[in-house]
PDB file of C-alpha atoms in Angstrom:
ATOM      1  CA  UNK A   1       0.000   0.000   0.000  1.00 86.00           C
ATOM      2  CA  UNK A   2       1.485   3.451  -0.794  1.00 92.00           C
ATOM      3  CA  UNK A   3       1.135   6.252   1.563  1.00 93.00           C
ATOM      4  CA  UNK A   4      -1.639   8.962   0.725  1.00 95.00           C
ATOM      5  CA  UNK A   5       0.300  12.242   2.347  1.00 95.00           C
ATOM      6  CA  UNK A   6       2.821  12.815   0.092  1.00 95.00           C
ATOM      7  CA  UNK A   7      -0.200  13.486  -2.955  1.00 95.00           C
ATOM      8  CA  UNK A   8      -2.039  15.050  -0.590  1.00 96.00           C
ATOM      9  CA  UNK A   9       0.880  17.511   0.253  1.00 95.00           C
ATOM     10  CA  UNK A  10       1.453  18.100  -3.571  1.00 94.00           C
ATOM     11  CA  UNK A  11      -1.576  19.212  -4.280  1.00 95.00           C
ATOM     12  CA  UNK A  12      -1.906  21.698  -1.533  1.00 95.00           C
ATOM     13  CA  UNK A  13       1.314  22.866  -2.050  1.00 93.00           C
ATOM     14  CA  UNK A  14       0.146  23.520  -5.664  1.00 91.00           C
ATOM     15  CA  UNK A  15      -3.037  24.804  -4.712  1.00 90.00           C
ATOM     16  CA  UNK A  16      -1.557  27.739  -2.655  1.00 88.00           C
ATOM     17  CA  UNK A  17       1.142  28.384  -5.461  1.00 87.00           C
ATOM     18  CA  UNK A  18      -0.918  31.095  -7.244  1.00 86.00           C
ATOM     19  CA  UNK A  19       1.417  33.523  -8.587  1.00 88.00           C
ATOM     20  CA  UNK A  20       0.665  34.064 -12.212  1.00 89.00           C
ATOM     21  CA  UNK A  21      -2.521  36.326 -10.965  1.00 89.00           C
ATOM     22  CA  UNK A  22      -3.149  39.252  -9.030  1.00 90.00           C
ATOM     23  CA  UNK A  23      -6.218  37.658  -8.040  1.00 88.00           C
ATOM     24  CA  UNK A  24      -3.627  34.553  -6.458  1.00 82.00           C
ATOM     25  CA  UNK A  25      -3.360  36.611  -3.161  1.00 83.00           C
ATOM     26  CA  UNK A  26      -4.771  39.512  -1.243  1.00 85.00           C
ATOM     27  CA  UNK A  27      -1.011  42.139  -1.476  1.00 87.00           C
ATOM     28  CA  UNK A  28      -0.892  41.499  -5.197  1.00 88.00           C
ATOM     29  CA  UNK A  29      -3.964  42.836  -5.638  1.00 89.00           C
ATOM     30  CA  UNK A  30      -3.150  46.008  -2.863  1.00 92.00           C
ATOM     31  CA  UNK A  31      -0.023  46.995  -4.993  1.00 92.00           C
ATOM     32  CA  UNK A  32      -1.355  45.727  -8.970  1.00 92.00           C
ATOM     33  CA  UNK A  33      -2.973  49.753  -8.861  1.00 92.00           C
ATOM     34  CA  UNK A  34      -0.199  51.881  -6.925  1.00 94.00           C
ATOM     35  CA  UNK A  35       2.326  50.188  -8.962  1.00 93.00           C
ATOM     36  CA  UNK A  36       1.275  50.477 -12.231  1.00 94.00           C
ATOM     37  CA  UNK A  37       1.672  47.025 -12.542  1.00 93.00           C
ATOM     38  CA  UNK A  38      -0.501  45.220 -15.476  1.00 93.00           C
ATOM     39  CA  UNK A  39      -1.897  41.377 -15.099  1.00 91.00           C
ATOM     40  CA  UNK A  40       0.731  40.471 -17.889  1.00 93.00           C
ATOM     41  CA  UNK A  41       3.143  41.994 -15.346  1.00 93.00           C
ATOM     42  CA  UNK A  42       1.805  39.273 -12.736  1.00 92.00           C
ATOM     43  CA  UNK A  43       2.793  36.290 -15.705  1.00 92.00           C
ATOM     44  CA  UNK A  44       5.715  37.118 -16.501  1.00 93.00           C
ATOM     45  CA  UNK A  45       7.276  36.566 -12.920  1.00 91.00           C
ATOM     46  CA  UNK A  46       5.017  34.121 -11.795  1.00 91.00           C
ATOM     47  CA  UNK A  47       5.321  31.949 -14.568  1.00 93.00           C
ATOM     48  CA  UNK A  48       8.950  31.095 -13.917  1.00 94.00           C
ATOM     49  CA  UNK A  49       8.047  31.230  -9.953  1.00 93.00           C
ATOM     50  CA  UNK A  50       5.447  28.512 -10.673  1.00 93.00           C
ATOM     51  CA  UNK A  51       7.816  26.625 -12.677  1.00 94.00           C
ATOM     52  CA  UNK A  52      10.498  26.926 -10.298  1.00 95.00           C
ATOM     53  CA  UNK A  53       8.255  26.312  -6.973  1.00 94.00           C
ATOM     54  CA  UNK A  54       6.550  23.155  -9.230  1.00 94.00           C
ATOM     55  CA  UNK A  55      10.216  21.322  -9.810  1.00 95.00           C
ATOM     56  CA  UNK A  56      11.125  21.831  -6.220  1.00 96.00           C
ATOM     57  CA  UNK A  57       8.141  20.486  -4.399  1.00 95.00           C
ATOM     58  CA  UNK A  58       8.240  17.281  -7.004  1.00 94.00           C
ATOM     59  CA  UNK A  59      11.740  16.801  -5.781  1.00 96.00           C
ATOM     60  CA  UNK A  60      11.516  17.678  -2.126  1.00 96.00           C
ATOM     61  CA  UNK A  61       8.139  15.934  -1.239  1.00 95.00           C
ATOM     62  CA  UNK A  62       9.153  12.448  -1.847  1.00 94.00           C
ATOM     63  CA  UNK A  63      12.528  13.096   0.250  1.00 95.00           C
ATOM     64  CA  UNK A  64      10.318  14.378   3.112  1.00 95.00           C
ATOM     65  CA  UNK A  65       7.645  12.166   3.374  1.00 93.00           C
ATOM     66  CA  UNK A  66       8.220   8.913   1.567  1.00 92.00           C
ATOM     67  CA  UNK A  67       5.964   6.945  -0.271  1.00 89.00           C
TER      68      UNK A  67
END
């Protein structure tokens, strides 16, 4: 039988990953207007952040909590 945490764990890890939004968390929106940031702003860094944040927790999870 294989363990059900470490899917769990991935998922909510990539559940409360949104940063390719300003809608993805509360200060993003705050500082989208008084920084004359646009939403194409928000997808250009959170792409690779996503990316980035994705490859990690693939790699880490596993080590953590084994199957």
């Amino acid at each position: 039988a294989v363990s059900l945490l470490p899917f769990a764990l991935a998922i909510m890890f990539g559940a409360s990953s949104s940063f390719m939004t300003p809608m993805g968390y509360q200060t993003n929106l705050m500082i989208q207007g008084p920084g004359n940031y646009s939403f194409f702003d928000f997808f250009k860094v959170g792409f690779g952040l996503s990316i980035l944040v994705g490859i990690t927790v693939v790699a880490l999870v596993p080590f953590f909590w084994p199957f």
